[in-house]
Coordinates of C-alpha atoms in Angstrom, one line a residue:
M1 CA 0.7 4.9 28.8
A2 CA 2.1 8.4 29.3
S3 CA 4.6 8.9 32.2
S4 CA 5.0 12.2 34.1
I5 CA 8.1 13.8 35.6
I6 CA 7.4 16.3 38.5
C7 CA 10.3 18.6 39.3
K8 CA 10.4 19.7 43.0
P9 CA 10.4 23.4 43.8
F10 CA 13.8 24.9 43.0
L11 CA 14.7 26.1 46.6
R12 CA 14.3 22.6 48.0
A13 CA 15.9 20.7 45.2
T14 CA 19.1 19.1 46.2
K15 CA 20.3 17.9 42.7
P16 CA 18.7 17.3 39.4
N17 CA 17.4 13.9 38.5
S18 CA 20.3 12.2 36.9
S19 CA 18.1 10.0 34.8
L20 CA 17.0 13.0 32.7
S21 CA 18.9 14.3 29.7
P22 CA 21.1 17.4 30.2
D23 CA 18.5 19.5 28.4
L24 CA 15.7 18.4 30.8
Q25 CA 18.0 18.8 33.8
R26 CA 18.3 22.5 33.0
L27 CA 14.4 22.9 33.1
H28 CA 14.0 22.7 36.9
F29 CA 11.5 25.4 37.7
P30 CA 9.0 25.4 40.6
S31 CA 6.0 23.2 39.9
L32 CA 7.1 22.5 36.4
R33 CA 5.4 19.3 35.0
I34 CA 6.8 17.6 31.9
S35 CA 4.9 14.8 30.3
I36 CA 6.8 12.4 28.1
K37 CA 4.9 9.9 26.0
P38 CA 6.8 6.7 25.2
R39 CA 7.4 6.1 21.5
T40 CA 4.7 4.0 19.9
H41 CA 4.8 2.3 16.5
K42 CA 1.9 3.2 14.2
K43 CA 0.1 0.3 12.7
L44 CA 0.4 0.1 8.9
Q45 CA -3.1 -0.1 7.3
I46 CA -3.4 -1.7 3.9
Q47 CA -6.7 -1.3 2.0
A48 CA -8.1 -4.1 0.0
A49 CA -6.4 -3.8 -3.3
G50 CA -7.4 -4.4 -6.9
S51 CA -11.2 -4.7 -6.9
T52 CA -12.2 -1.0 -6.8
F53 CA -12.0 1.4 -9.8
G54 CA -12.6 5.1 -10.0
N55 CA -12.3 8.2 -7.7
Y56 CA -15.7 9.9 -7.7
F57 CA -17.8 7.2 -9.5
R58 CA -16.4 4.3 -7.6
V59 CA -17.0 0.7 -8.6
T60 CA -16.1 -2.4 -6.6
T61 CA -16.7 -5.8 -8.2
F62 CA -17.0 -9.0 -6.2
G63 CA -17.5 -12.8 -6.6
E64 CA -15.8 -15.7 -8.2
S65 CA -16.5 -17.6 -11.4
N66 CA -17.9 -20.7 -9.8
G67 CA -19.1 -19.2 -6.5
G68 CA -22.6 -18.2 -5.6
G69 CA -22.7 -15.1 -7.8
V70 CA -20.9 -12.0 -9.1
G71 CA -21.7 -8.4 -9.1
C72 CA -20.7 -4.9 -8.1
I73 CA -21.2 -2.0 -5.7
V74 CA -21.4 1.4 -7.3
D75 CA -20.7 4.3 -5.0
G76 CA -21.0 8.0 -5.9
C77 CA -23.7 7.7 -8.5
P78 CA -25.6 10.9 -8.9
P79 CA -29.2 10.9 -7.4
R80 CA -32.5 11.1 -9.3
I81 CA -31.4 9.2 -12.4
P82 CA -34.1 6.8 -13.6
L83 CA -32.7 3.3 -13.3
S84 CA -34.0 -0.3 -13.4
E85 CA -32.6 -3.8 -13.9
A86 CA -33.7 -3.5 -17.6
D87 CA -31.2 -0.7 -18.1
L88 CA -28.4 -3.1 -17.1
Q89 CA -29.7 -6.3 -18.6
G90 CA -29.2 -5.3 -22.3
D91 CA -25.4 -5.0 -21.9
L92 CA -25.3 -8.1 -19.7
D93 CA -27.0 -10.1 -22.4
R94 CA -24.4 -9.0 -24.9
R95 CA -21.7 -10.2 -22.5
R96 CA -23.2 -13.4 -21.4
P97 CA -21.9 -16.8 -22.5
G98 CA -23.6 -19.4 -24.7
Q99 CA -24.7 -16.9 -27.4
S100 CA -23.2 -18.6 -30.4
R101 CA -20.7 -21.1 -31.6
V102 CA -17.8 -18.5 -31.4
T103 CA -18.3 -18.2 -27.6
T104 CA -18.2 -20.5 -24.6
P105 CA -21.1 -22.9 -24.4
R106 CA -21.6 -22.3 -20.7
K107 CA -25.3 -21.5 -20.2
E108 CA -26.1 -18.6 -17.9
T109 CA -29.0 -16.2 -18.1
D110 CA -26.9 -13.5 -16.2
T111 CA -30.1 -12.0 -14.8
C112 CA -29.3 -9.1 -12.6
R113 CA -31.0 -7.7 -9.5
I114 CA -30.6 -4.3 -7.9
Y115 CA -30.6 -4.6 -4.1
S116 CA -29.9 -1.1 -3.0
G117 CA -29.4 2.5 -4.2
V118 CA -32.6 2.7 -6.2
S119 CA -36.0 3.8 -4.8
E120 CA -39.2 4.2 -6.8
G121 CA -37.3 3.9 -10.0
V122 CA -34.6 6.5 -9.4
T123 CA -31.1 6.4 -7.9
T124 CA -30.9 7.7 -4.4
G125 CA -27.2 8.8 -4.4
T126 CA -26.3 5.9 -2.0
P127 CA -24.4 2.7 -3.0
I128 CA -26.0 0.6 -5.7
H129 CA -25.7 -3.1 -5.1
V130 CA -26.1 -5.4 -8.2
L131 CA -25.9 -9.2 -8.0
V132 CA -26.0 -11.8 -10.8
P133 CA -26.2 -15.4 -9.5
N134 CA -24.1 -18.3 -11.0
T135 CA -26.3 -21.1 -12.1
D136 CA -24.3 -23.3 -14.5
H137 CA -21.0 -24.0 -12.9
R138 CA -19.3 -27.4 -13.0
E139 CA -16.7 -27.9 -10.3
Q140 CA -15.7 -31.2 -11.8
D141 CA -14.2 -29.5 -14.8
Y142 CA -11.5 -27.9 -12.7
K143 CA -10.1 -30.8 -10.8
E144 CA -6.8 -30.6 -12.7
M145 CA -6.4 -26.9 -11.7
S146 CA -6.0 -27.9 -8.0
I147 CA -2.8 -29.7 -8.8
A148 CA -1.4 -28.1 -11.9
Y149 CA -1.0 -24.7 -13.4
R150 CA -2.7 -23.9 -16.8
P151 CA -0.2 -22.2 -19.2
S152 CA -0.7 -18.5 -19.6
H153 CA -3.5 -18.4 -16.9
A154 CA -3.3 -16.6 -13.5
D155 CA -3.1 -19.9 -11.6
A156 CA 0.6 -19.8 -10.8
T157 CA 0.8 -16.0 -10.2
Y158 CA -2.2 -16.1 -7.7
D159 CA -0.4 -18.8 -5.8
M160 CA 2.9 -16.8 -5.9
K161 CA 1.1 -13.7 -4.6
Y162 CA -1.4 -15.0 -2.1
G163 CA -0.3 -18.6 -1.3
V164 CA -3.9 -19.7 -1.9
R165 CA -6.5 -19.3 -4.6
A166 CA -10.0 -20.3 -5.6
V167 CA -9.5 -23.2 -7.9
Q168 CA -12.9 -23.6 -9.6
G169 CA -13.2 -21.6 -12.7
G170 CA -10.2 -19.4 -12.0
G171 CA -11.9 -17.4 -9.2
R172 CA -11.4 -13.7 -9.6
S173 CA -9.1 -14.1 -12.6
S174 CA -12.1 -15.5 -14.6
A175 CA -13.7 -13.3 -17.3
R176 CA -16.9 -13.8 -15.3
E177 CA -15.8 -11.1 -13.0
T178 CA -16.5 -8.6 -15.8
I179 CA -20.2 -8.9 -15.1
G180 CA -19.8 -6.3 -12.4
R181 CA -17.9 -4.0 -14.9
V182 CA -20.7 -4.3 -17.5
A183 CA -23.5 -3.7 -15.0
S184 CA -21.8 -0.5 -13.6
G185 CA -20.8 0.5 -17.1
A186 CA -24.4 0.5 -18.2
I187 CA -25.2 3.0 -15.5
A188 CA -22.2 5.1 -16.6
K189 CA -23.5 5.0 -20.2
K190 CA -26.9 6.2 -19.2
I191 CA -25.4 9.2 -17.3
L192 CA -23.3 10.1 -20.3
K193 CA -26.1 9.8 -22.8
Q194 CA -28.5 11.8 -20.6
L195 CA -26.0 14.6 -19.8
S196 CA -24.3 15.2 -23.1
G197 CA -25.5 12.7 -25.7
T198 CA -22.2 10.9 -25.4
E199 CA -22.2 7.4 -27.0
V200 CA -19.6 4.6 -26.4
L201 CA -19.5 1.9 -29.1
A202 CA -17.1 -0.9 -29.6
Y203 CA -16.7 -3.5 -32.3
V204 CA -14.3 -6.3 -33.4
S205 CA -11.9 -5.0 -36.0
Q206 CA -9.5 -7.9 -36.2
V207 CA -9.5 -11.7 -35.6
Q208 CA -6.1 -13.3 -36.1
Q209 CA -5.0 -12.4 -39.6
V210 CA -8.4 -11.0 -40.7
L211 CA -8.1 -7.2 -40.3
L212 CA -10.7 -4.5 -41.2
P213 CA -9.1 -2.1 -43.7
D214 CA -8.8 1.5 -42.5
G215 CA -11.9 3.5 -43.3
S216 CA -14.1 0.5 -43.8
V217 CA -16.2 1.6 -40.8
D218 CA -17.6 5.1 -40.6
H219 CA -17.2 6.2 -37.0
D220 CA -19.6 9.1 -37.5
T221 CA -22.5 6.9 -38.5
V222 CA -21.9 3.3 -37.3
T223 CA -24.7 2.0 -35.1
L224 CA -25.2 -0.6 -32.3
D225 CA -27.6 -2.5 -34.6
Q226 CA -24.9 -2.8 -37.3
I227 CA -22.4 -4.1 -34.7
E228 CA -24.8 -6.6 -33.2
S229 CA -26.0 -7.8 -36.7
N230 CA -23.6 -10.8 -36.5
I231 CA -22.1 -13.2 -33.9
V232 CA -18.6 -11.7 -34.2
R233 CA -19.7 -8.1 -33.6
C234 CA -18.1 -6.7 -36.7
P235 CA -20.1 -4.0 -38.5
N236 CA -18.7 -4.9 -41.9
P237 CA -20.7 -8.0 -43.1
E238 CA -18.0 -9.2 -45.6
Y239 CA -15.2 -9.2 -43.0
A240 CA -17.5 -10.5 -40.3
E241 CA -17.9 -13.7 -42.3
K242 CA -14.1 -14.0 -42.7
M243 CA -13.6 -13.5 -39.0
I244 CA -16.2 -16.2 -38.1
A245 CA -14.5 -18.6 -40.5
A246 CA -11.1 -17.9 -38.8
I247 CA -12.6 -18.7 -35.4
D248 CA -14.3 -21.8 -36.6
A249 CA -11.1 -23.1 -38.1
V250 CA -9.3 -23.2 -34.8
R251 CA -12.3 -24.0 -32.7
I252 CA -12.8 -27.4 -34.3
R253 CA -9.1 -28.1 -33.6
G254 CA -9.5 -27.3 -29.9
D255 CA -7.4 -24.2 -30.3
S256 CA -8.0 -20.4 -30.0
V257 CA -7.2 -17.1 -31.6
G258 CA -6.7 -13.5 -30.5
G259 CA -8.3 -10.3 -31.8
V260 CA -8.6 -6.6 -31.6
V261 CA -11.6 -4.5 -30.3
T262 CA -11.9 -0.9 -31.6
C263 CA -13.8 1.5 -29.3
I264 CA -15.1 5.0 -30.2
V265 CA -16.7 7.8 -28.1
R266 CA -19.0 10.2 -29.9
N267 CA -20.0 13.6 -28.5
A268 CA -17.4 13.4 -25.8
P269 CA -17.4 16.5 -23.6
R270 CA -14.4 18.7 -24.0
G271 CA -12.0 19.2 -21.1
L272 CA -12.0 15.6 -19.6
G273 CA -8.6 14.5 -18.2
S274 CA -5.9 16.3 -16.4
P275 CA -2.3 17.2 -17.2
V276 CA 0.8 15.0 -16.3
F277 CA -0.2 11.8 -14.5
D278 CA -3.9 11.8 -14.9
K279 CA -4.1 12.2 -18.7
L280 CA -7.3 10.9 -20.2
E281 CA -5.5 8.4 -22.4
A282 CA -3.6 7.1 -19.4
E283 CA -6.8 6.6 -17.5
L284 CA -8.4 4.8 -20.5
A285 CA -5.3 2.6 -20.9
K286 CA -5.4 1.5 -17.3
A287 CA -9.1 0.8 -17.6
V288 CA -9.1 -1.3 -20.7
M289 CA -5.8 -3.1 -19.9
S290 CA -7.5 -4.3 -16.7
V291 CA -9.9 -6.4 -18.8
P292 CA -9.0 -10.1 -18.8
A293 CA -6.8 -11.2 -21.8
S294 CA -6.0 -7.6 -22.9
K295 CA -2.4 -7.2 -24.1
G296 CA -2.2 -4.0 -26.0
F297 CA -3.6 -0.4 -26.3
E298 CA -3.5 2.2 -28.9
L299 CA -5.1 5.7 -29.1
G300 CA -5.6 7.5 -32.4
S301 CA -2.8 6.8 -34.8
G302 CA -1.2 4.6 -32.1
F303 CA 2.0 2.8 -33.1
S304 CA 1.5 3.7 -36.8
G305 CA 2.2 7.3 -35.9
A306 CA 5.8 6.4 -35.3
F307 CA 6.2 6.0 -39.1
L308 CA 5.0 9.6 -39.8
T309 CA 6.6 13.0 -39.7
G310 CA 5.2 15.9 -37.6
S311 CA 3.8 17.6 -40.7
E312 CA 2.0 14.4 -41.7
H313 CA 0.7 13.6 -38.2
N314 CA -0.4 17.0 -36.9
D315 CA -4.1 17.7 -36.6
E316 CA -4.7 21.2 -38.0
F317 CA -7.3 23.4 -36.4
Y318 CA -10.2 25.2 -38.1
T319 CA -13.5 26.9 -37.0
D320 CA -16.7 25.1 -38.0
E321 CA -20.1 26.5 -39.0
H322 CA -21.1 26.6 -35.3
G323 CA -18.1 28.7 -34.3
R324 CA -16.3 25.8 -32.6
I325 CA -12.7 25.0 -32.8
R326 CA -12.3 21.6 -34.5
T327 CA -9.4 19.6 -36.1
R328 CA -9.4 18.6 -39.8
T329 CA -7.9 15.2 -39.0
N330 CA -8.0 13.1 -35.9
R331 CA -4.8 11.3 -35.5
S332 CA -4.7 12.4 -31.9
G333 CA -7.7 10.2 -31.3
G334 CA -9.8 12.9 -29.7
I335 CA -7.3 13.6 -26.9
Q336 CA -4.5 16.2 -26.9
G337 CA -2.3 17.0 -24.0
G338 CA -4.2 14.4 -22.0
I339 CA -7.5 16.3 -22.4
S340 CA -10.4 15.6 -24.6
N341 CA -10.9 18.0 -27.5
G342 CA -14.4 17.1 -28.5
E343 CA -13.5 15.0 -31.5
I344 CA -14.3 11.3 -31.7
I345 CA -12.2 9.4 -29.2
N346 CA -11.0 6.2 -30.8
M347 CA -8.8 3.4 -29.4
R348 CA -7.9 -0.2 -30.0
V349 CA -7.4 -3.0 -27.5
A350 CA -5.6 -6.2 -28.5
F351 CA -6.6 -9.5 -26.9
K352 CA -4.5 -12.6 -26.7
P353 CA -5.8 -16.0 -27.8
T354 CA -7.8 -17.7 -25.0
P355 CA -5.2 -19.7 -23.0
A356 CA -7.7 -22.5 -22.1
I357 CA -7.5 -24.8 -25.1
S358 CA -8.5 -28.5 -25.5
R359 CA -5.0 -29.7 -26.3
K360 CA -2.3 -31.2 -24.1
Q361 CA 0.2 -28.7 -22.8
H362 CA 3.4 -29.0 -20.7
T363 CA 3.2 -27.5 -17.3
V364 CA 4.1 -28.1 -13.6
T365 CA 2.2 -29.0 -10.5
R366 CA 2.1 -27.1 -7.3
E367 CA 4.8 -29.5 -6.1
K368 CA 7.0 -28.4 -9.1
K369 CA 6.7 -31.7 -11.0
E370 CA 6.6 -31.4 -14.8
I371 CA 3.5 -33.0 -16.3
E372 CA 1.2 -32.8 -19.4
L373 CA -2.2 -31.2 -18.8
L374 CA -5.4 -31.4 -20.7
V375 CA -7.7 -28.6 -19.7
H376 CA -11.4 -29.4 -19.4
G377 CA -14.3 -27.0 -19.2
R378 CA -16.0 -24.5 -21.5
H379 CA -14.1 -21.6 -23.0
D380 CA -14.2 -19.0 -25.8
P381 CA -12.3 -19.8 -28.9
C382 CA -11.9 -16.0 -29.3
V383 CA -12.6 -13.6 -26.5
A384 CA -12.9 -10.5 -28.7
P385 CA -16.7 -10.7 -29.5
R386 CA -17.6 -11.0 -25.8
A387 CA -15.0 -8.4 -24.8
V388 CA -16.9 -5.7 -26.8
P389 CA -19.4 -4.7 -24.1
V390 CA -16.7 -5.0 -21.4
V391 CA -14.4 -2.5 -23.2
E392 CA -17.4 -0.1 -23.7
A393 CA -18.1 -0.4 -19.9
M394 CA -14.6 0.4 -18.8
V395 CA -14.4 3.4 -21.2
A396 CA -17.8 4.7 -19.9
L397 CA -16.6 4.4 -16.3
V398 CA -13.5 6.4 -17.0
L399 CA -15.5 9.2 -18.8
V400 CA -18.1 9.5 -16.0
D401 CA -15.4 9.6 -13.3
Q402 CA -13.5 12.3 -15.3
L403 CA -16.8 14.2 -16.0
M404 CA -17.4 14.4 -12.3
A405 CA -13.9 15.6 -11.6
Q406 CA -14.1 18.2 -14.4
Y407 CA -17.4 19.6 -13.0
A408 CA -15.9 19.8 -9.5
Q409 CA -12.8 21.6 -10.5
C410 CA -13.6 23.7 -13.6
N411 CA -17.4 24.0 -13.9
L412 CA -18.4 24.6 -10.3
F413 CA -18.3 28.3 -10.8
P414 CA -19.4 30.2 -14.0
I415 CA -17.3 29.1 -17.0
N416 CA -15.4 31.2 -19.4
A417 CA -18.0 31.1 -22.2
E418 CA -15.4 32.3 -24.8
L419 CA -13.3 29.2 -24.3
Q420 CA -15.3 26.6 -22.4
E421 CA -18.5 24.8 -23.2
P422 CA -21.2 23.7 -20.7
L423 CA -20.7 20.0 -19.8
S424 CA -24.4 19.4 -20.8
L425 CA -23.7 20.2 -24.4
G426 CA -21.9 17.9 -26.9
F427 CA -21.2 18.4 -30.6
P428 CA -24.3 18.6 -32.7
N429 CA -25.2 15.6 -34.8

């Protein structure tokens, strides 16, 4: 509550108020009113952290692995885009469990429903709410998790951070959370395709020691059908069989293996990304490294570029038959100075072996007692095949967010046609 100090008229004042500071005592003028507000402490406000991604195209995922369901809220989606559950279901089907022997046997249809943000078949510009119910969860498989920490899982760190956690299925740390990413990513893909013909495709390029040789997949022509032609999602049939065999070998032993997912972006608009802290590769790295089990990220030449000289690594420029500036090589991975240059963006994401294995492991309980733990439940012997649509989704979310930022800053007014291209135009096929 504010307090007021009223100074008496000067001629009748006998002496200044001794309770005031010397500076205020000198301010004794007739009818002078000084209001002094007591110092108050501002309340610190902390927003809910960790479940929202993006600046302009904002996605919030929600739900736990063994709760009632999972899904997402998409805010900032442009209006008047044709959209239905069928547009999302295709990618959700690619992500869902129980597809083959190299994935978890959990049976979920992962059928989505849109509850808001779409009217008469088009987006309204308001938040889009997508929900996928959980139907095949088994709480009895997770009794051990309530007392002991699974090695290399988030069980211990969730307790260290929050002091409480959802035990069944790993809660928010479960890969089932990625359903919201894939659903929102499908919307982002549709926007990219409609606006500039941009395609985001990912495939498995390594499983344990089985590695696709450089150049064995043509990034200019590889198709979704080729990627989806086998259960490991490798577009090279010969190496796909080798990868499946490597997964089978550890699966029957109750163990798991890691892998690498390669993701490409064709017809990426030029100019996406910003200098310094918001470079496009930095945004992509954050996005894909937020995917469960991801452990490494490379763009273009990646770590192999450290073995080259500048003359070997540089991408020389030329002008193509359409009068556009291109690069003869693409060791930069389609991004230079943190900004897309219109070439194919290519990146690789490394995934660790699934930590949930059907073998006894040493661990500790919540009471810090050392024990042996045998993990029950249903888990992927290799996460890479099912991570493919998740990586695609996160890359698409970054590109749409950056596309909206680019339009707002650099394309709101007429562009410099000699140097810039309209965002609605990509490279010709």
